GROMACS .gro file of C-alpha atoms in nm:
model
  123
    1UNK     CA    1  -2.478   3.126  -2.201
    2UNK     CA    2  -2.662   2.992  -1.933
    3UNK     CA    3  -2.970   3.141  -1.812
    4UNK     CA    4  -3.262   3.016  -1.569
    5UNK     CA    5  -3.603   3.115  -1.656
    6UNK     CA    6  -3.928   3.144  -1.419
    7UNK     CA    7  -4.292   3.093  -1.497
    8UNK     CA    8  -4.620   3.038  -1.315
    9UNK     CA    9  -4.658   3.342  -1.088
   10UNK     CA   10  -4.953   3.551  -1.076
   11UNK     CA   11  -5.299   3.657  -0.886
   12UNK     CA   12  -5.445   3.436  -0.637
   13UNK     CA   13  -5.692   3.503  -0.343
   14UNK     CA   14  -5.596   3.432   0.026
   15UNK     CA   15  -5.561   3.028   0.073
   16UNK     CA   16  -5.510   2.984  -0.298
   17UNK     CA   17  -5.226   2.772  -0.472
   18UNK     CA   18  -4.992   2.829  -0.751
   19UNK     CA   19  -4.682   2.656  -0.860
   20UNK     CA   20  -4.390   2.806  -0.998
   21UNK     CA   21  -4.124   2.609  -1.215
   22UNK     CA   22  -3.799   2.737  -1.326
   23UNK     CA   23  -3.589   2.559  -1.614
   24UNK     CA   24  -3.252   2.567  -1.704
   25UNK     CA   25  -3.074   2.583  -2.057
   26UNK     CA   26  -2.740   2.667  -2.208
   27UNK     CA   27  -2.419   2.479  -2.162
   28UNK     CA   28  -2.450   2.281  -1.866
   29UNK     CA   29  -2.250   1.988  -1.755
   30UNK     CA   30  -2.434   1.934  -1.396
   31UNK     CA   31  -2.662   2.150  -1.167
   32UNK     CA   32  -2.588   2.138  -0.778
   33UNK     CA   33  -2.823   2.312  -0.578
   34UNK     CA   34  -3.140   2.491  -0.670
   35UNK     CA   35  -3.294   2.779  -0.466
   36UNK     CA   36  -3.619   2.991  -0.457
   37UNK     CA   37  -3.573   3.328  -0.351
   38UNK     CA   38  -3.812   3.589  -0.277
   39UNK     CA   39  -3.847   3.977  -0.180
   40UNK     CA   40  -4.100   4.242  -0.112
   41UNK     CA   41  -4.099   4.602  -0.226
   42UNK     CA   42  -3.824   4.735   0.025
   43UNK     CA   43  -3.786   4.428   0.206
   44UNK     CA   44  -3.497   4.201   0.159
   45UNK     CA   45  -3.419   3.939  -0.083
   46UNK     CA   46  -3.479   3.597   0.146
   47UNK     CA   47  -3.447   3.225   0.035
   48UNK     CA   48  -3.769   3.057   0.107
   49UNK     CA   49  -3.653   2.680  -0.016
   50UNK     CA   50  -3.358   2.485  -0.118
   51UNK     CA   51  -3.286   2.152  -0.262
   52UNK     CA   52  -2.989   1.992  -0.360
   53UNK     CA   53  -2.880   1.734  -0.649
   54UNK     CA   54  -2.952   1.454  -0.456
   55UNK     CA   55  -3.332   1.562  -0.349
   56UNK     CA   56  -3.243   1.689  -0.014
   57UNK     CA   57  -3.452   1.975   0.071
   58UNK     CA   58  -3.418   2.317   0.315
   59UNK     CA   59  -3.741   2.533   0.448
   60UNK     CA   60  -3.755   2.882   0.571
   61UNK     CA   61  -3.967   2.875   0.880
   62UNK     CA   62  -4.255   3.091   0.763
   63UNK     CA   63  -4.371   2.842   0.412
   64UNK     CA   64  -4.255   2.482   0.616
   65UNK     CA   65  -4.601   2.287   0.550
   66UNK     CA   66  -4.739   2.448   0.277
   67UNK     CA   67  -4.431   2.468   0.010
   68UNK     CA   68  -4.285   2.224  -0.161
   69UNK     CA   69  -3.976   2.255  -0.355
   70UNK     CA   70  -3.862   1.978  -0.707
   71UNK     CA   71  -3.656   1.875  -0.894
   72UNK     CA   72  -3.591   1.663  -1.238
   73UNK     CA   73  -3.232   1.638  -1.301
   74UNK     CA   74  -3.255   1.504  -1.659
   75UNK     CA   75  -3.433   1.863  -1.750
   76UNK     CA   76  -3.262   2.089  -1.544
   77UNK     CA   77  -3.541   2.205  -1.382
   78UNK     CA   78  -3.698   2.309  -1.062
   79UNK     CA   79  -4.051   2.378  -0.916
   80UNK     CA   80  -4.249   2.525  -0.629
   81UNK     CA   81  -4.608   2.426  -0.519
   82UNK     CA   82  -4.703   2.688  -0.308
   83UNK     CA   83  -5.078   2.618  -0.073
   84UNK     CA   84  -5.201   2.781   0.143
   85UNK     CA   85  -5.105   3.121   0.059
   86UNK     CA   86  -5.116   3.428   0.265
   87UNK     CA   87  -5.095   3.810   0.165
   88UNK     CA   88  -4.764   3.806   0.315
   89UNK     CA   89  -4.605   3.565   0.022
   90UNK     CA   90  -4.664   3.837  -0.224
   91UNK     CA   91  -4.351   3.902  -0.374
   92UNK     CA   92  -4.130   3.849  -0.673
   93UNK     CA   93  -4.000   3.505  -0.635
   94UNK     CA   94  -3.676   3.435  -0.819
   95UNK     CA   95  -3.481   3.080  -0.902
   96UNK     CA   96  -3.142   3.037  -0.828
   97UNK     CA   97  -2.883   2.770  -0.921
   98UNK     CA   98  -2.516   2.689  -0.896
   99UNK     CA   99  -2.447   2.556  -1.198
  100UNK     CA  100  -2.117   2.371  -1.352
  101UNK     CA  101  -2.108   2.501  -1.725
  102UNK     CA  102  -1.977   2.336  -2.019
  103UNK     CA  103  -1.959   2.011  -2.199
  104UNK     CA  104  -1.673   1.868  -1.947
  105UNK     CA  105  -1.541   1.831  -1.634
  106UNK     CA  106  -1.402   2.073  -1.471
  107UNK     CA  107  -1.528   2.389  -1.627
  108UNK     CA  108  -1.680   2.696  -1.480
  109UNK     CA  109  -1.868   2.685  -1.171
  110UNK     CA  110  -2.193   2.951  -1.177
  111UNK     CA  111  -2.412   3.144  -0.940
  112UNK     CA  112  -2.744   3.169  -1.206
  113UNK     CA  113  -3.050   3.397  -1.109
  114UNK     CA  114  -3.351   3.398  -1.297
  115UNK     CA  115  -3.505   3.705  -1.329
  116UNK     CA  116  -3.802   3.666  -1.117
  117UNK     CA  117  -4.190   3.625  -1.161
  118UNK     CA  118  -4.456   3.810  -0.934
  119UNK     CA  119  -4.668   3.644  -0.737
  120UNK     CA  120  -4.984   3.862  -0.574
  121UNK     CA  121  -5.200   3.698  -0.301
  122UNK     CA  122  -5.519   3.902  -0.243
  123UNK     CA  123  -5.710   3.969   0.087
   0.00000   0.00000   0.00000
């Protein structure tokens, strides 16, 4: 069973910082790309970072110059340091991965979403 698990959301004022980090566990042979997701109350689910196996890393236009998305490969896990923060980040931010499962290659190839920790940025 492979599962991704998020941690380090919570209540900050406007301009604040927090970092999120998201690890993996379960049978995994290697981890491709790792995403940060987020969505508002009635809004829909957007990604807000991505970053691939090798480091390579993808911004959505409205968090380019204040996020900044990780990686360690040898843990299998990813993190977020989020400055600068505006009202309009509040949301529940979730990790995603595509993950190859198992103890060799090839095995089965995974879409893995955490299940999301809330971030709140106050006026």
């Amino acid at each position: 069973q492979v599962q991704l698990v998020e941690s380090g959301g919570g209540l900050v004022q406007t301009g604040g910082s927090l970092r999120l980090s998201c690890a993996a566990s379960g049978t995994i042979f290697v981890i491709n790309d790792m995403r940060w997701y987020r969505q508002a109350p009635g809004k829909q689910r957007e990604l807000v970072a991505r970053i691939n196996s090798g480091g390579s890393t993808n911004y959505a236009d409205f968090v380019k110059g204040r996020f900044t998305i990780s990686r360690d490969n040898a843990k299998g896990t990813v993190w977020m340091q989020m400055n600068s923060l505006k009202p309009e980040d509040t949301a529940v931010y979730y990790c995603n991965a595509d993950i190859v499962s198992g103890t060799s290659r090839p095995s089965r190839y995974l879409e893995v979403w955490g299940q999301g920790t809330l971030v709140t940025v106050s006026s």
